[in-house]
XYZ file of C-alpha atoms in Angstrom:
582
model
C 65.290 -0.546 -142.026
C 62.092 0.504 -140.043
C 61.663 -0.015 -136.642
C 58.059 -1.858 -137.475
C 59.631 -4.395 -139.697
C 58.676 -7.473 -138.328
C 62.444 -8.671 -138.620
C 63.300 -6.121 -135.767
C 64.458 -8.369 -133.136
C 62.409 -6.401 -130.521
C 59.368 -7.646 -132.307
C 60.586 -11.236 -132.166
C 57.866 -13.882 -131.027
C 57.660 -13.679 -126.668
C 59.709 -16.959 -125.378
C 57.645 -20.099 -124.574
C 56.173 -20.539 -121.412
C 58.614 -23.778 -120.641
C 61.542 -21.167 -122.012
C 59.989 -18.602 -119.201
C 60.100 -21.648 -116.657
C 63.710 -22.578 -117.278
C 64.603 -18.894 -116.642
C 62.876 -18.771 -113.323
C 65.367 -22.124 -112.359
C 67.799 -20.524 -113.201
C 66.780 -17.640 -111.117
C 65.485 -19.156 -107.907
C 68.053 -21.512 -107.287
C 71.000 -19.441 -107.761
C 73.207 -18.297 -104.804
C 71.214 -16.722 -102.440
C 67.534 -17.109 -103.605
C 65.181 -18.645 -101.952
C 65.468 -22.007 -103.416
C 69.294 -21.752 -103.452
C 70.706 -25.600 -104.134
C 73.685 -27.005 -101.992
C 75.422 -30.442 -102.728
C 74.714 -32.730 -100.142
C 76.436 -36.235 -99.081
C 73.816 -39.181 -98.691
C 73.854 -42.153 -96.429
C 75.477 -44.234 -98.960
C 78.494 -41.464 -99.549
C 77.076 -40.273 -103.173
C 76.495 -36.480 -103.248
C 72.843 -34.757 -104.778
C 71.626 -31.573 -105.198
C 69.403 -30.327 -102.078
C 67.999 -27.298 -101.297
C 70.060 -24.998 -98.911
C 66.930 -23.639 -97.048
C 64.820 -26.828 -96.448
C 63.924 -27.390 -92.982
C 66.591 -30.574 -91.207
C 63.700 -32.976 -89.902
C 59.912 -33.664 -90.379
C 59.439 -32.005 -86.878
C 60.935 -28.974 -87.912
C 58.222 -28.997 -90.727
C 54.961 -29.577 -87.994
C 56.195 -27.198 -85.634
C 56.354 -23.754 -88.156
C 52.705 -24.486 -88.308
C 52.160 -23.546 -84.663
C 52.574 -19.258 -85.997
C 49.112 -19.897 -87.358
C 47.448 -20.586 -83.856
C 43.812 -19.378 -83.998
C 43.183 -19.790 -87.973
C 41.133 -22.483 -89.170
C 42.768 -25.811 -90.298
C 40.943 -28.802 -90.662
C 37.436 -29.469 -91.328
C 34.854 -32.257 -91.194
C 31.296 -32.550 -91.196
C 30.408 -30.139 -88.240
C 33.521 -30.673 -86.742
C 36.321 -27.715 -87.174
C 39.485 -27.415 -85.869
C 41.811 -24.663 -85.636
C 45.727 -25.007 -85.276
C 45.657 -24.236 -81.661
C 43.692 -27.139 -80.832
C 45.438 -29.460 -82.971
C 48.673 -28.489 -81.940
C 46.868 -29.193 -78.199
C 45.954 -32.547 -78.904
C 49.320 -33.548 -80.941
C 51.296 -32.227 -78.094
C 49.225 -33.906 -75.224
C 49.394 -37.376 -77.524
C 52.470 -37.067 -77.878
C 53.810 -36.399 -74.064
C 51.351 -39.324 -72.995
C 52.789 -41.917 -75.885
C 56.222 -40.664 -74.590
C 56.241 -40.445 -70.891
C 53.600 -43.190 -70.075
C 53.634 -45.570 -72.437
C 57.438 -45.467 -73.414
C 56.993 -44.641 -77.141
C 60.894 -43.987 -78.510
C 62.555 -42.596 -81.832
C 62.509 -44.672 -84.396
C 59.776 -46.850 -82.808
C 56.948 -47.598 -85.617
C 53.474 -46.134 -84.934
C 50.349 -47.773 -87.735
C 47.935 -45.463 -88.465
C 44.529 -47.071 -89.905
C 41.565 -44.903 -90.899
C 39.865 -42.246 -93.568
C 40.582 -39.237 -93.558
C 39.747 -37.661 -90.814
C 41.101 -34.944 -87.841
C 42.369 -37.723 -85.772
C 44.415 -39.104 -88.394
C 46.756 -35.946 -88.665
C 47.117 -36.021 -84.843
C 48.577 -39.268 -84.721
C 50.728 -38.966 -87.700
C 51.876 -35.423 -85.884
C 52.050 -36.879 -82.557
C 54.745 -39.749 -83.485
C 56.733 -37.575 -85.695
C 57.127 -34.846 -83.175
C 59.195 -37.558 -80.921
C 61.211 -39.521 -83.565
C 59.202 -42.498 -84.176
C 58.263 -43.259 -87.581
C 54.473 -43.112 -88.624
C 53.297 -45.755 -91.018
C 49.763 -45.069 -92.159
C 48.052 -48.309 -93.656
C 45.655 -48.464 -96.472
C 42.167 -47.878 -94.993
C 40.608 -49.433 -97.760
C 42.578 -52.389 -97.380
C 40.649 -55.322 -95.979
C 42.135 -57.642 -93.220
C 44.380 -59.594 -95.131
C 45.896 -56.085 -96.274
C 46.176 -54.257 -93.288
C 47.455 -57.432 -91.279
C 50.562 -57.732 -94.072
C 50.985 -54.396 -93.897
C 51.345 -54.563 -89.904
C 53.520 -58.080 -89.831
C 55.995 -56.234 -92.551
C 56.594 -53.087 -90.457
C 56.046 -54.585 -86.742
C 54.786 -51.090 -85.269
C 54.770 -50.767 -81.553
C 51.106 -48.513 -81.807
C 48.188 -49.126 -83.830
C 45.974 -45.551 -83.908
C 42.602 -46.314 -85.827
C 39.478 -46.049 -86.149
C 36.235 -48.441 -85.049
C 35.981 -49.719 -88.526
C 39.330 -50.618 -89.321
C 40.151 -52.204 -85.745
C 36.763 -54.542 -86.453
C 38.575 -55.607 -89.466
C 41.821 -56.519 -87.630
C 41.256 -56.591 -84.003
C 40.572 -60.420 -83.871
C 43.931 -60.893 -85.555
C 46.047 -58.934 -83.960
C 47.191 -61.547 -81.478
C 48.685 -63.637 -84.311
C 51.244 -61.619 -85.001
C 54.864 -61.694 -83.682
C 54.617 -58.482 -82.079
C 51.435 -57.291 -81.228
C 50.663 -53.410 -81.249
C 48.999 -51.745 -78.179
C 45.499 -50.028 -80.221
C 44.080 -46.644 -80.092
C 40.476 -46.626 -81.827
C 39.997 -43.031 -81.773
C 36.126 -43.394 -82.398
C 34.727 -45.957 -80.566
C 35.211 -48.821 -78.058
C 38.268 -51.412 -78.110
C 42.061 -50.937 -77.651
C 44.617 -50.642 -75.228
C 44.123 -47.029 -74.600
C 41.650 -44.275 -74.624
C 41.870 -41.494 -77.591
C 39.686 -39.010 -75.260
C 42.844 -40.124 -72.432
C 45.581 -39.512 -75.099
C 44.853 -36.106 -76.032
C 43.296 -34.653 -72.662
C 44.845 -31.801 -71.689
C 46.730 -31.775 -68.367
C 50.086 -33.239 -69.825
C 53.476 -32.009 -68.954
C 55.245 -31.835 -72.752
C 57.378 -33.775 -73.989
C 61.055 -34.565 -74.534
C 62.421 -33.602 -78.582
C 64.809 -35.973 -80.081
C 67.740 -34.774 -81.603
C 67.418 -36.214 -85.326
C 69.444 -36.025 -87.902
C 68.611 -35.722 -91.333
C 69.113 -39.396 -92.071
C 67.102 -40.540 -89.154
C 64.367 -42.310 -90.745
C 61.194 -40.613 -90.946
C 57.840 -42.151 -93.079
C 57.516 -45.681 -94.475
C 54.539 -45.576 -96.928
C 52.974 -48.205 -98.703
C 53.068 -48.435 -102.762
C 49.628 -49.034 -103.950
C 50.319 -52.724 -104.759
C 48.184 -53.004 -107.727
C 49.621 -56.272 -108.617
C 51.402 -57.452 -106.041
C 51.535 -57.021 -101.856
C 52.328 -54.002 -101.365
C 55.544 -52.750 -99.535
C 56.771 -50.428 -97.672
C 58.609 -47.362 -98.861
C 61.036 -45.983 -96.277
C 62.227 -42.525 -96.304
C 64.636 -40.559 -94.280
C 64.008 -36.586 -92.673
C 66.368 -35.079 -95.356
C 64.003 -36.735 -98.803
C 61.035 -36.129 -96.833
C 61.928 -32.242 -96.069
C 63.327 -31.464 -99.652
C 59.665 -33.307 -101.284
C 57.895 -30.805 -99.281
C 60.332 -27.919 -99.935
C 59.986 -28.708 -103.407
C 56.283 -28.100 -103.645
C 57.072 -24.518 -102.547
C 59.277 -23.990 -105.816
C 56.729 -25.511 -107.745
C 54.388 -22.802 -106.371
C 56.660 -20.414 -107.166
C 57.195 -21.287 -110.315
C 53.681 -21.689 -111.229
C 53.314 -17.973 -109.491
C 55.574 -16.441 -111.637
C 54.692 -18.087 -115.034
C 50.953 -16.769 -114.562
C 50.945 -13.692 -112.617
C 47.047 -12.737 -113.901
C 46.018 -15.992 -112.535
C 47.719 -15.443 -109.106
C 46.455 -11.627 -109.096
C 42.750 -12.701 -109.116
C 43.575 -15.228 -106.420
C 44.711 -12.987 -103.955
C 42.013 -10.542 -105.112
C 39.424 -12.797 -103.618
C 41.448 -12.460 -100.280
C 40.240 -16.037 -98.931
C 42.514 -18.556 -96.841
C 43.451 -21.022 -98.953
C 41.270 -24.382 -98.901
C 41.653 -27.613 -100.314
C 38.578 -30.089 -100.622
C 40.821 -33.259 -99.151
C 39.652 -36.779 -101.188
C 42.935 -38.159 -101.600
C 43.742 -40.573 -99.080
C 46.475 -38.929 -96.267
C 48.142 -42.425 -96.496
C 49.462 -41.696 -99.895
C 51.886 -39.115 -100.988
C 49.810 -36.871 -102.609
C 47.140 -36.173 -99.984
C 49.946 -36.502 -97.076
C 52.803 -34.364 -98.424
C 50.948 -32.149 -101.283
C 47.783 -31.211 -99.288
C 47.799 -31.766 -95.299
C 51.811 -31.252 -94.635
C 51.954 -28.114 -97.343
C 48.658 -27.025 -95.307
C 50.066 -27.349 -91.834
C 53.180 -25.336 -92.704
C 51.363 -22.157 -94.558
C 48.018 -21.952 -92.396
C 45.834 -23.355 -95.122
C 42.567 -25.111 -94.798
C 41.613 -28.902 -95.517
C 38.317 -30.229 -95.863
C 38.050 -33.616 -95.238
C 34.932 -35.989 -96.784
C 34.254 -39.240 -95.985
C 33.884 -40.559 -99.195
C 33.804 -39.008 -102.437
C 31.035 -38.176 -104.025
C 31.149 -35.385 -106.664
C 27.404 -33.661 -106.272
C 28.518 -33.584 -102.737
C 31.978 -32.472 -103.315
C 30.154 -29.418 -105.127
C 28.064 -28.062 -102.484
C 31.135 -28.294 -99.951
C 33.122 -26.555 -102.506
C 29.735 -23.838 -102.558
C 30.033 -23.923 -98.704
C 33.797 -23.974 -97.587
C 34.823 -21.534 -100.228
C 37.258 -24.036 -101.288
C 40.078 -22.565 -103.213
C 41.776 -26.068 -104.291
C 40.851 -29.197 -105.638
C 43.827 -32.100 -106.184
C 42.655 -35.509 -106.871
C 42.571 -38.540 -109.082
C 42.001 -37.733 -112.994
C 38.462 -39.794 -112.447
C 37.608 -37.334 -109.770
C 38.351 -34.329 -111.482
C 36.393 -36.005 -114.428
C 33.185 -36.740 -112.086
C 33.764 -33.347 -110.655
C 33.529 -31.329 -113.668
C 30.817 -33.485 -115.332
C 28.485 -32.646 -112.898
C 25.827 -30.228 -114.272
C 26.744 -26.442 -113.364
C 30.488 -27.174 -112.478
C 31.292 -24.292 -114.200
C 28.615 -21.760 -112.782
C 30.725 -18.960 -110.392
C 27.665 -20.041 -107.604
C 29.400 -23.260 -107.738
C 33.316 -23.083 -108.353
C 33.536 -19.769 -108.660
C 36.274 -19.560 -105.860
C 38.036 -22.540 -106.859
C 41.928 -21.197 -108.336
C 42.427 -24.546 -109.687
C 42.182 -28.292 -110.300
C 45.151 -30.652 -110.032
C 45.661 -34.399 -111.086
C 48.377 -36.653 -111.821
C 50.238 -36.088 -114.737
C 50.592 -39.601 -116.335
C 48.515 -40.865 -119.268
C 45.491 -38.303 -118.734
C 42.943 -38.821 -121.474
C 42.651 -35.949 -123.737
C 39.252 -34.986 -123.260
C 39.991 -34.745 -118.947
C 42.708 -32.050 -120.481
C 40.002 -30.803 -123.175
C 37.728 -30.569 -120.657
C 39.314 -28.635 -117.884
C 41.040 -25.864 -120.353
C 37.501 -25.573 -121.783
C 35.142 -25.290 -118.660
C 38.137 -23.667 -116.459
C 40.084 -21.562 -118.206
C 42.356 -18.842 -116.933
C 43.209 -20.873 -113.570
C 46.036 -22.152 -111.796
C 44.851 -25.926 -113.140
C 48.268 -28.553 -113.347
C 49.554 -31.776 -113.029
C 52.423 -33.881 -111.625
C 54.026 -36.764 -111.753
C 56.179 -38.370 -108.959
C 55.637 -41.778 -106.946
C 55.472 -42.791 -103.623
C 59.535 -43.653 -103.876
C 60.526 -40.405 -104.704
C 58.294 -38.858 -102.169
C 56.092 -37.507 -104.926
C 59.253 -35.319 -106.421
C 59.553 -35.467 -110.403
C 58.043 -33.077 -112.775
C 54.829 -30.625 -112.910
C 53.347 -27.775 -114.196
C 50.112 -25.506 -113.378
C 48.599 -22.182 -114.833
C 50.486 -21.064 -118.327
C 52.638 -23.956 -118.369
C 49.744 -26.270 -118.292
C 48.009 -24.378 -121.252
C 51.254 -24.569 -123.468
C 51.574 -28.098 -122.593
C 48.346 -29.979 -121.696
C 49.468 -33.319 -122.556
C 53.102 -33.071 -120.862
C 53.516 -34.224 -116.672
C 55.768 -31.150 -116.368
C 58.946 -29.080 -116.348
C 61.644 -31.427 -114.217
C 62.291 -30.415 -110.237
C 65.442 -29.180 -109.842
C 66.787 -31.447 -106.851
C 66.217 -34.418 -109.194
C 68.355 -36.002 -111.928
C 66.754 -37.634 -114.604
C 67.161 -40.376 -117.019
C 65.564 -41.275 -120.172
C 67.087 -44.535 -120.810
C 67.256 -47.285 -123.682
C 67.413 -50.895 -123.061
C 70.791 -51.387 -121.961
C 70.284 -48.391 -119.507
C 72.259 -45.859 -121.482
C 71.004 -42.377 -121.178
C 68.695 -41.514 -124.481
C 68.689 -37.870 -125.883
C 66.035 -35.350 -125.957
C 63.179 -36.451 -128.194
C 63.325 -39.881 -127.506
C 61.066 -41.913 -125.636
C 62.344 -44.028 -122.644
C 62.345 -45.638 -119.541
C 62.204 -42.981 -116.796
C 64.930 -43.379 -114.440
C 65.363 -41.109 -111.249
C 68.232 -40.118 -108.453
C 68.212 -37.684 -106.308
C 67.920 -36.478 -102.452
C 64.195 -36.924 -102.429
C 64.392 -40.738 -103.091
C 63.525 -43.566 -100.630
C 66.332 -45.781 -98.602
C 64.465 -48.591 -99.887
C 61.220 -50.995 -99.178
C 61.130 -51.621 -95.644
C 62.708 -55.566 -94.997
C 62.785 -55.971 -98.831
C 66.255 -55.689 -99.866
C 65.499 -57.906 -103.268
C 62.687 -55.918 -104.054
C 64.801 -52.773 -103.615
C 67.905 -54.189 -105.728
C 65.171 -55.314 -108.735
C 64.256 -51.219 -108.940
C 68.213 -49.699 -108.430
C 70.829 -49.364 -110.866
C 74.010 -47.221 -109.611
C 71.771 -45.490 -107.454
C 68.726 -44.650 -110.123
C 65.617 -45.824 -109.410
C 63.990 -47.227 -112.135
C 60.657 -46.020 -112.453
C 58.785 -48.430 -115.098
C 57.460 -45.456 -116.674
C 58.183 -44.635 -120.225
C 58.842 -41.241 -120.888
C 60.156 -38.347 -123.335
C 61.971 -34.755 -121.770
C 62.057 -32.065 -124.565
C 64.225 -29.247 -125.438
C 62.971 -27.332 -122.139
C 63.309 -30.282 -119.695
C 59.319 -30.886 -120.027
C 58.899 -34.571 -119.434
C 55.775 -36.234 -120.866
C 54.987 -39.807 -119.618
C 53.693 -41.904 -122.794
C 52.906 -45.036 -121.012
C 53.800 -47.784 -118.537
C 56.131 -50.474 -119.362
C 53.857 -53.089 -118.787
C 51.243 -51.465 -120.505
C 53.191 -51.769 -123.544
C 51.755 -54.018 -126.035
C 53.421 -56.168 -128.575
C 51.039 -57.058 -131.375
C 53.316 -59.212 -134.192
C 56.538 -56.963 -133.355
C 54.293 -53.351 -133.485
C 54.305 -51.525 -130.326
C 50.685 -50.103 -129.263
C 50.813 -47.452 -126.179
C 47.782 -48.720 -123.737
C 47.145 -45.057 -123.416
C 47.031 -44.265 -127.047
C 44.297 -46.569 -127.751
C 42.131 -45.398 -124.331
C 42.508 -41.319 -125.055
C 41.319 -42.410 -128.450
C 38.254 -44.844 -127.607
C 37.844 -41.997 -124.358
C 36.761 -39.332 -127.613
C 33.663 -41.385 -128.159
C 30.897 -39.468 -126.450
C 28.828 -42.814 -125.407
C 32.071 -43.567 -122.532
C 32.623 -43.013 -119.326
C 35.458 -45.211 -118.835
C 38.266 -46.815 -120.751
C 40.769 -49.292 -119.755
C 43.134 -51.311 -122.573
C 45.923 -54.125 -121.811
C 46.887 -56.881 -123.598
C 46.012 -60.164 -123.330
C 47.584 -63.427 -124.856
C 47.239 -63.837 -128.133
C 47.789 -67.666 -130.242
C 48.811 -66.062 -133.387
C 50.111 -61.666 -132.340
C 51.678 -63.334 -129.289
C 49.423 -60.445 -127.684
C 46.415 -59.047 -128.865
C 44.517 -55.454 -127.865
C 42.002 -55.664 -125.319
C 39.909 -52.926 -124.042
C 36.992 -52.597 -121.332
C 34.714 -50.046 -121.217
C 31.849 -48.091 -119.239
C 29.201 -46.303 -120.956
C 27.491 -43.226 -119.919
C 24.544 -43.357 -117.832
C 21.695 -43.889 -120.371
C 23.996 -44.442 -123.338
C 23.989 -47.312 -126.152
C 27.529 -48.750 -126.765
C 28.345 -51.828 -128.789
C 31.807 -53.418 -129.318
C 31.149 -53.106 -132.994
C 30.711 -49.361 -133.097
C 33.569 -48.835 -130.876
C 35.720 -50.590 -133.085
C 34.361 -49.062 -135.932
C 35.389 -45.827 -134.363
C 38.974 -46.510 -133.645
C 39.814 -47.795 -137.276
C 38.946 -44.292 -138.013
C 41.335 -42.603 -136.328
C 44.369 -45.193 -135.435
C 46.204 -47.666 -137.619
C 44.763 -50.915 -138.282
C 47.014 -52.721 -135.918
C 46.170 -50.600 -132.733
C 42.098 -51.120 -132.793
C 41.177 -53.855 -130.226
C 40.676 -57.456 -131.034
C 37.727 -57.528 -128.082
C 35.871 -54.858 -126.591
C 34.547 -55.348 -123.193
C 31.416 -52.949 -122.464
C 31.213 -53.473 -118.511
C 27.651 -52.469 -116.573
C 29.468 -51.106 -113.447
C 32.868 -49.095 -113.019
C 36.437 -49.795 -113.413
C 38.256 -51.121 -110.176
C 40.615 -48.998 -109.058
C 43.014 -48.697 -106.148
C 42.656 -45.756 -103.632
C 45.157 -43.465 -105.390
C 42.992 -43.646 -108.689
C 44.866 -45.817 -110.438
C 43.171 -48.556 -112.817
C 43.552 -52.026 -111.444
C 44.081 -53.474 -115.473
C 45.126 -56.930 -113.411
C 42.223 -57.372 -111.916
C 40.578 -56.706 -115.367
C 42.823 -59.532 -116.918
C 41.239 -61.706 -114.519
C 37.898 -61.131 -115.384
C 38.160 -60.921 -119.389
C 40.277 -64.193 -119.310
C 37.174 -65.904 -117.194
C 34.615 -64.944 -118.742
C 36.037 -65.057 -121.901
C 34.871 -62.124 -123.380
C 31.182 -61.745 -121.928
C 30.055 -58.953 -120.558
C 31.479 -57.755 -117.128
């Protein structure tokens, strides 16, 4: 037989890009690579997968970024400083907190403000001597922020003048009552200019071990008050370790990308919108930068025709944010122009229930870059599943190829692990994941089972360990016995060109027992009528799956800091105004 008959096996179709992925596992985590795994024995005796060459402690993580002295770090506005002089003020903070003021390991320090310089100083400043930063929601109002600080009872308040005019009357009325930093403005116990003067003489390093606590960060609390998640050095070392293997991975899988990244020869820059008190824009973006000498430009509030000319100015390399920014972002007219993004190696987002035309969108007006998702939560310090570059292409609509210091579970209704193929409830356990919600010990039982944390996510893993995320659990809806994915039903009203926005839930319903419900935003300019969207869903989904009421809303869809849609709130307003518009 010839050599050039196609049933030559060297002629066989090239492996999938997932196929490629699960080699490069395979390969980097062997015995003496660079992501080399190691069994580890957690606090409550069960063993986990870790990575051998994570660093011990969170202060181990700050201090390699000290090798990158004079190189730029963190921007905003006019302001710009380089690792020297944060390092300068972080150190000086801390000695002062420590030696004056009596600031200990394991002592809780509150950190309340936007994004901002002064925010990574504090948050550097505790960590370097033990105690445990907690940074609040800044867009929490007082009620918020006050729960947030009777929950956690921090012995230091660092924030700035707008958030200590939202609490500062109150603070008195709580059990334990901080001492306050406002680090722009008037007010407090102590001056920020004091704190961070130079003149100190150093302070003393604890000795921590790896199950030393380290973080407590607040779940977004779309529905409920929100609580604290509490995580120990080890989880918080191996999240951050892990986003180095993902960037590996990603490397590897799309070498042409990478090569006309480093062609450009620029320091890498992220554009910084995601709030620092959340996972994502703490861990992902100003940790990862601290460690490798990258730059982050902070804004004060998004705004995407802004966001654009910083991108123009900065030469910013990376933009990570909420799928709505990314949306804005690349909506804006001449995204795509090299003027405008032309240095930009990629766009990131979340990786669960993404609208098709965000994915459409972003393979079609950025191809060939390192774009990606992920999926993780705040309790499992952001580590789950992503992909970027090729892997992204193959699979648009998946959250990504599984991290390989977590186990997970797709499981049925009695709990029982479900094969490949099969949609589930996610379920996850590994070294990454939290101790538990700070003083909740009921709230942490309702999300544990035999050490898996239940994630409320409903997801499928495929022959390559690519999970996709179909929907939440509560987002599930149960018209007469049919089961409608929320998500479904938005990707498919989110084709219609006339929308901005799409949100669906259910709702009660006298006769279904629930009934479809969506609420919409039309573009700016554009004519939308619940009739014609309705009309256009029968089209393309079943009968059962197009909404009973259609919402068209004149302003946009709430949503909490991290980006996520606040469909409670939405409840609220559908179920009082019956239907009108909103």
């Amino acid at each position: 037989m010839s050599s050039t008959t196609p049933n030559n096996p060297a002629q066989a179709a090239a492996p999938s890009v997932a196929a490629q992925v699960g080699a490069l596992r395979t390969q980097l985590t062997s015995p003496g690579a660079p992501f080399e795994l190691a069994p580890v024995t957690l606090k409550d005796g069960s063993t986990a997968s870790a990575y051998r060459n994570a660093f011990r402690t969170l202060p181990d993580v700050l201090n390699a970024g000290r090798a990158h002295g004079p190189m730029e770090f963190l921007i905003f506005g006019d302001d710009r400083w380089t690792f020297d002089r944060f390092f300068a003020a972080a150190d000086a903070a801390a000695s002062r907190l420590q030696k004056q003021y009596g600031l200990r390991a394991g002592d809780r320090v509150a950190i309340a403000m936007r994004n901002r310089p002064e925010w990574a100083v504090a948050l550097v400043a505790a960590a370097l001597l033990g105690a445990v930063p907690v940074p609040l929601n800044s867009f929490g109002l007082n009620s918020e922020l006050m729960s947030n600080l009777e929950d956690t009872t921090p012995t230091w308040l660092i924030c700035d003048s707008d958030r200590f005019e939202r609490v500062g009357g109150s603070l008195g009325e709580l059990k334990m009552v901080p001492k306050v930093v406002v680090v722009d403005g008037e007010g407090g116990d102590v001056r920020w200019s004091d704190l961070i003067a130079p003149g100190h003489d150093g302070y003393d390093a604890p000795e921590l071990l790896p199950d030393d606590r380290a973080l407590i960060l607040f779940t977004s609390g779309a529905t409920s008050r929100a609580k604290g998640v509490e995580s120990n050095q080890r989880a918080v070392c191996q999240a951050i370790f892990n986003i180095d293997y993902i960037s590996a991975v990603a490397a590897m899988s799309s070498p042409e990308a990478v090569g006309r990244i480093m062609a450009r020869k620029l320091q890498p820059t992220t554009l910084s919108a995601v709030p620092l008190f959340h996972v994502s824009g703490l861990h992902a973006q100003l940790l990862i930068s601290l460690r490798h000498g990258r730059r982050l430009v902070f804004v004060h509030r998004w705004d995407p025709q802004s966001a654009i000319e910083t991108i123009r100015k900065e030469n910013v390399t990376q933009f990570n944010g909420a799928p709505s920014m990314v949306q804005q972002l690349i909506a804006q007219p001449g995204f795509e122009l090299p003027e405008n993004s032309g240095n930009l190696s990629g766009l990131g987002f979340g990786g669960a229930g993404l609208h098709q035309r965000l994915i459409t969108d972003v393979l079609e007006k950025f191809p060939g870059r390192m774009s990606g998702i992920g999926f993780g939560l705040t309790e499992s310090n952001g580590v789950c599943a992503a992909c970027s570059g090729r892997l992204f292409e193959e699979h648009p609509a998946a959250s990504g190829a599984l991290s390989p210091i977590i186990d997970i579970r797709i499981a049925g209704v009695n709990g029982e692990a479900l094969p490949a193929g099969e949609s589930g409830e996610v379920w996850l356990r590994g070294v990454s994941l939290m101790q538990g919600y700070w003083g909740q010990p009921k709230a942490t039982e309702a999300v544990m089972q035999d050490g898996w944390f239940r994630t409320g996510d409903i997801g499928v893993i495929d022959a390559n360990g690519v999970l996709t995320i179909v929907d939440r659990i509560k987002d599930v809806i149960n018209r007469s016995g049919e089961k409608i994915a929320a998500v479904e039903v938005e990707s498919c009203l989110m084709q219609h060109d006339a929308l901005e926005e799409a949100a669906v839930f259910s709702m009660p319903h006298e006769v279904t027992g629930e009934q479809v419900v969506a609420v919409v935003v039309g573009k700016p300019g554009a004519e939308v009528s619940e009739g014609a969207l309705r009309e256009f869903v029968s089209q393309r989904l079943a009968a059962y799956k197009v909404p009973n009421l259609i919402v068209v809303r004149g302003q946009p869809l709430p949503r909490n800091p991290a980006g996520k849609m606040l469909k409670s709130n939405l409840r609220k307003l559908v179920d009082e105004l019956n239907g009108t518009a909103v």
